[in-house]
Amino acid sequence: KKRAAEILEAGVSAKSLVALGAGLEAAKRLGVETGSLEKAESARKELDHKKIQAEAAEDLCRRALEKKDLASLKAALQQAETDGVDVEYSQAYIDAANLRDDLEEREASVAEATSVLQAAIAGEDVPKLEEAIAHAKTLDVDTSEGTQRLESLRQAQADKLEALAALEKVCEGEDLDLIDAALAKASEAGVAEDALAKAKATREKVVEVLEARSAAVMNLEMV
């Protein structure tokens, strides 16, 4: 009887359902006093309840794994820790924790890629935007705005090159109206200031040439 009581007490202390069950059976057979039995029964019921809670929490982890949803995983893991799941040995908990870590890492990568893409969209660097779009696509980030911006930048770049080429061509001649029109278009297209300044200097020379030629004609007519 004393030995049974010791086993029973050990089961209560160890919080082991197996030990408690064995101790209770032995104690009842040997007639251990009621107080000890009640204490052990209460402890077993509490452990049973905790076991049910832990199993439910593990099931929650398994369901969260199927959903592959970060918020669900976090909630399930928190519930498992609260309800006494053996986090070192529960495969459902371990798998859920690993997936949570993977999803958090991906979430951080997506946020970074989105930030880089938005910065590139706000700028005018075509290669940088192309790189940002390519990286964003690997993470399934929406790149529609970036693609539209890229097309716009490429078109602007093409317009700029076309306007510059047209400006350089008319500057080879002496038609001030054509030069003025080309200068206006080049300025609107965003041609570099140094190229515009060069064209304006050429225009001034054309003016000087035309004025000198006009003066020479007048002098000849006066002779």
Tab-separated table of C-alpha atoms in Angstrom:
chain	number	residue	atom	x	y	z
A	1	LYS	CA	0.000	0.000	0.000
A	2	LYS	CA	2.850	2.371	0.869
A	3	ARG	CA	4.585	1.550	-2.386
A	4	ALA	CA	1.392	2.240	-4.347
A	5	ALA	CA	1.009	5.592	-2.592
A	6	GLU	CA	4.616	6.455	-3.517
A	7	ILE	CA	4.000	5.551	-7.165
A	8	LEU	CA	0.858	7.620	-7.132
A	9	GLU	CA	2.677	10.609	-5.651
A	10	ALA	CA	5.490	10.220	-8.157
A	11	GLY	CA	2.966	10.223	-10.994
A	12	VAL	CA	1.402	13.406	-9.693
A	13	SER	CA	4.802	15.071	-9.344
A	14	ALA	CA	5.992	13.925	-12.757
A	15	LYS	CA	2.719	15.023	-14.390
A	16	SER	CA	2.708	11.784	-16.339
A	17	LEU	CA	-0.577	10.295	-17.517
A	18	VAL	CA	0.992	6.856	-17.872
A	19	ALA	CA	2.460	6.916	-14.363
A	20	LEU	CA	-0.740	8.295	-12.892
A	21	GLY	CA	-2.862	5.671	-14.605
A	22	ALA	CA	-0.664	2.837	-13.363
A	23	GLY	CA	-0.490	4.339	-9.877
A	24	LEU	CA	-4.232	4.819	-9.644
A	25	GLU	CA	-4.948	1.217	-10.642
A	26	ALA	CA	-2.490	-0.101	-8.087
A	27	ALA	CA	-3.702	2.299	-5.414
A	28	LYS	CA	-7.341	1.319	-5.877
A	29	ARG	CA	-6.488	-2.377	-5.666
A	30	LEU	CA	-4.475	-1.875	-2.500
A	31	GLY	CA	-6.908	0.511	-0.844
A	32	VAL	CA	-4.812	3.671	-0.678
A	33	GLU	CA	-6.558	6.393	1.321
A	34	THR	CA	-9.212	8.456	-0.453
A	35	GLY	CA	-7.389	11.794	-0.179
A	36	SER	CA	-4.453	10.576	-2.209
A	37	LEU	CA	-6.746	9.020	-4.806
A	38	GLU	CA	-8.755	12.206	-5.218
A	39	LYS	CA	-5.579	14.221	-5.613
A	40	ALA	CA	-4.300	11.818	-8.247
A	41	GLU	CA	-7.668	11.720	-10.061
A	42	SER	CA	-7.738	15.508	-10.157
A	43	ALA	CA	-4.187	15.591	-11.499
A	44	ARG	CA	-5.084	13.007	-14.173
A	45	LYS	CA	-8.139	14.978	-15.274
A	46	GLU	CA	-6.022	18.109	-15.555
A	47	LEU	CA	-3.411	16.257	-17.602
A	48	ASP	CA	-6.153	14.771	-19.790
A	49	HIS	CA	-7.505	18.247	-20.404
A	50	LYS	CA	-4.050	19.589	-21.242
A	51	LYS	CA	-3.439	16.654	-23.568
A	52	ILE	CA	-6.682	17.377	-25.410
A	53	GLN	CA	-5.742	21.058	-25.651
A	54	ALA	CA	-2.275	20.221	-26.957
A	55	GLU	CA	-3.680	17.795	-29.537
A	56	ALA	CA	-6.161	20.440	-30.692
A	57	ALA	CA	-3.333	22.981	-30.955
A	58	GLU	CA	-1.254	20.516	-32.984
A	59	ASP	CA	-4.224	19.972	-35.284
A	60	LEU	CA	-4.473	23.740	-35.650
A	61	CYS	CA	-0.814	23.776	-36.740
A	62	ARG	CA	-1.520	21.076	-39.331
A	63	ARG	CA	-4.479	23.000	-40.733
A	64	ALA	CA	-2.418	26.204	-40.851
A	65	LEU	CA	0.247	24.291	-42.788
A	66	GLU	CA	-2.354	23.319	-45.379
A	67	LYS	CA	-3.542	26.933	-45.726
A	68	LYS	CA	0.043	28.255	-46.018
A	69	ASP	CA	-1.161	31.543	-44.542
A	70	LEU	CA	1.300	33.479	-42.385
A	71	ALA	CA	-1.297	34.934	-40.016
A	72	SER	CA	-2.863	31.490	-39.470
A	73	LEU	CA	0.549	29.948	-38.840
A	74	LYS	CA	1.483	32.569	-36.276
A	75	ALA	CA	-1.827	32.144	-34.455
A	76	ALA	CA	-1.531	28.336	-34.474
A	77	LEU	CA	2.034	28.388	-33.178
A	78	GLN	CA	1.105	30.801	-30.416
A	79	GLN	CA	-1.819	28.563	-29.452
A	80	ALA	CA	0.440	25.516	-29.428
A	81	GLU	CA	2.915	27.216	-27.099
A	82	THR	CA	0.107	28.377	-24.812
A	83	ASP	CA	-1.544	24.942	-24.708
A	84	GLY	CA	1.587	23.030	-23.799
A	85	VAL	CA	2.538	21.363	-27.064
A	86	ASP	CA	5.990	19.799	-26.826
A	87	VAL	CA	7.544	22.224	-29.291
A	88	GLU	CA	10.830	20.321	-29.484
A	89	TYR	CA	9.256	17.057	-30.622
A	90	SER	CA	5.932	17.967	-32.232
A	91	GLN	CA	6.451	17.553	-35.982
A	92	ALA	CA	3.351	19.629	-36.727
A	93	TYR	CA	4.737	22.496	-34.655
A	94	ILE	CA	8.232	22.201	-36.171
A	95	ASP	CA	6.879	22.140	-39.730
A	96	ALA	CA	4.588	25.094	-39.024
A	97	ALA	CA	7.443	27.067	-37.470
A	98	ASN	CA	9.690	26.370	-40.465
A	99	LEU	CA	6.992	27.427	-42.921
A	100	ARG	CA	6.329	30.564	-40.870
A	101	ASP	CA	10.027	31.464	-41.072
A	102	ASP	CA	10.034	30.862	-44.840
A	103	LEU	CA	6.932	32.989	-45.354
A	104	GLU	CA	8.278	35.794	-43.167
A	105	GLU	CA	11.512	35.782	-45.174
A	106	ARG	CA	9.549	35.887	-48.417
A	107	GLU	CA	7.333	38.672	-47.071
A	108	ALA	CA	10.430	40.724	-46.245
A	109	SER	CA	11.860	40.055	-49.728
A	110	VAL	CA	8.599	41.110	-51.362
A	111	ALA	CA	8.492	44.319	-49.313
A	112	GLU	CA	12.086	45.133	-50.272
A	113	ALA	CA	11.506	44.361	-53.967
A	114	THR	CA	8.365	46.518	-53.956
A	115	SER	CA	10.245	49.406	-52.351
A	116	VAL	CA	13.101	49.149	-54.877
A	117	LEU	CA	10.599	48.985	-57.742
A	118	GLN	CA	8.728	52.077	-56.540
A	119	ALA	CA	11.997	54.011	-56.219
A	120	ALA	CA	12.967	52.999	-59.767
A	121	ILE	CA	9.537	54.024	-61.062
A	122	ALA	CA	10.017	57.461	-59.498
A	123	GLY	CA	13.386	57.851	-61.253
A	124	GLU	CA	14.453	57.945	-64.878
A	125	ASP	CA	17.139	55.256	-64.935
A	126	VAL	CA	15.992	52.685	-67.501
A	127	PRO	CA	18.528	49.918	-66.640
A	128	LYS	CA	17.745	50.278	-62.929
A	129	LEU	CA	14.014	50.010	-63.605
A	130	GLU	CA	14.516	46.993	-65.857
A	131	GLU	CA	16.491	45.278	-63.096
A	132	ALA	CA	13.876	46.144	-60.461
A	133	ILE	CA	11.067	44.758	-62.631
A	134	ALA	CA	12.967	41.533	-63.344
A	135	HIS	CA	13.646	40.957	-59.630
A	136	ALA	CA	10.061	41.811	-58.638
A	137	LYS	CA	8.719	39.263	-61.128
A	138	THR	CA	10.704	36.466	-59.446
A	139	LEU	CA	8.690	37.198	-56.285
A	140	ASP	CA	5.339	37.551	-58.085
A	141	VAL	CA	5.176	41.267	-57.263
A	142	ASP	CA	2.776	43.269	-59.462
A	143	THR	CA	4.978	45.013	-62.037
A	144	SER	CA	2.254	46.557	-64.231
A	145	GLU	CA	3.017	50.101	-63.059
A	146	GLY	CA	6.732	49.534	-63.527
A	147	THR	CA	6.216	48.142	-67.025
A	148	GLN	CA	4.124	51.169	-68.021
A	149	ARG	CA	6.766	53.490	-66.626
A	150	LEU	CA	9.489	51.587	-68.482
A	151	GLU	CA	7.629	51.926	-71.776
A	152	SER	CA	7.167	55.623	-71.116
A	153	LEU	CA	10.860	56.111	-70.343
A	154	ARG	CA	11.913	54.172	-73.429
A	155	GLN	CA	9.588	56.247	-75.606
A	156	ALA	CA	10.897	59.457	-74.034
A	157	GLN	CA	14.429	58.286	-74.671
A	158	ALA	CA	13.608	57.529	-78.308
A	159	ASP	CA	11.898	60.924	-78.695
A	160	LYS	CA	14.928	62.627	-77.198
A	161	LEU	CA	17.331	60.904	-79.584
A	162	GLU	CA	15.091	61.710	-82.542
A	163	ALA	CA	14.804	65.370	-81.529
A	164	LEU	CA	18.562	65.648	-81.050
A	165	ALA	CA	19.263	64.101	-84.442
A	166	ALA	CA	16.775	66.500	-86.099
A	167	LEU	CA	18.345	69.477	-84.310
A	168	GLU	CA	21.854	68.530	-85.359
A	169	LYS	CA	20.705	68.124	-88.972
A	170	VAL	CA	18.986	71.534	-89.254
A	171	CYS	CA	21.997	73.177	-87.605
A	172	GLU	CA	23.984	72.151	-90.664
A	173	GLY	CA	21.898	74.573	-92.702
A	174	GLU	CA	20.955	78.244	-92.403
A	175	ASP	CA	17.158	78.137	-92.028
A	176	LEU	CA	16.515	79.976	-88.751
A	177	ASP	CA	12.858	78.941	-88.652
A	178	LEU	CA	13.772	75.275	-88.889
A	179	ILE	CA	16.489	75.695	-86.276
A	180	ASP	CA	14.085	77.465	-83.888
A	181	ALA	CA	11.441	74.771	-84.377
A	182	ALA	CA	13.984	71.999	-83.799
A	183	LEU	CA	15.310	73.769	-80.689
A	184	ALA	CA	11.803	74.010	-79.234
A	185	LYS	CA	11.075	70.347	-79.924
A	186	ALA	CA	14.440	69.260	-78.527
A	187	SER	CA	13.893	71.284	-75.369
A	188	GLU	CA	10.423	69.771	-74.917
A	189	ALA	CA	11.819	66.264	-75.445
A	190	GLY	CA	14.386	66.806	-72.687
A	191	VAL	CA	17.532	66.935	-74.808
A	192	ALA	CA	20.589	67.636	-72.656
A	193	GLU	CA	21.355	71.278	-71.913
A	194	ASP	CA	24.857	71.105	-73.388
A	195	ALA	CA	23.431	69.904	-76.726
A	196	LEU	CA	20.847	72.722	-76.656
A	197	ALA	CA	23.545	75.255	-75.815
A	198	LYS	CA	25.666	74.013	-78.719
A	199	ALA	CA	22.712	74.353	-81.106
A	200	LYS	CA	21.977	77.894	-79.829
A	201	ALA	CA	25.609	78.860	-80.388
A	202	THR	CA	25.388	77.476	-83.920
A	203	ARG	CA	22.212	79.513	-84.452
A	204	GLU	CA	24.021	82.690	-83.392
A	205	LYS	CA	26.730	81.982	-85.922
A	206	VAL	CA	24.098	81.447	-88.600
A	207	VAL	CA	22.556	84.808	-87.656
A	208	GLU	CA	25.952	86.455	-87.942
A	209	VAL	CA	26.551	84.840	-91.326
A	210	LEU	CA	23.151	85.872	-92.626
A	211	GLU	CA	23.540	89.414	-91.338
A	212	ALA	CA	26.995	89.696	-92.866
A	213	ARG	CA	25.713	88.361	-96.157
A	214	SER	CA	22.775	90.774	-96.108
A	215	ALA	CA	25.110	93.686	-95.405
A	216	ALA	CA	27.378	92.635	-98.268
A	217	VAL	CA	24.430	92.503	-100.658
A	218	MET	CA	23.334	95.960	-99.599
A	219	ASN	CA	26.799	97.344	-100.110
A	220	LEU	CA	26.940	95.867	-103.590
A	221	GLU	CA	23.608	97.433	-104.449
A	222	MET	CA	24.847	100.816	-103.315
A	223	VAL	CA	27.849	100.661	-105.591
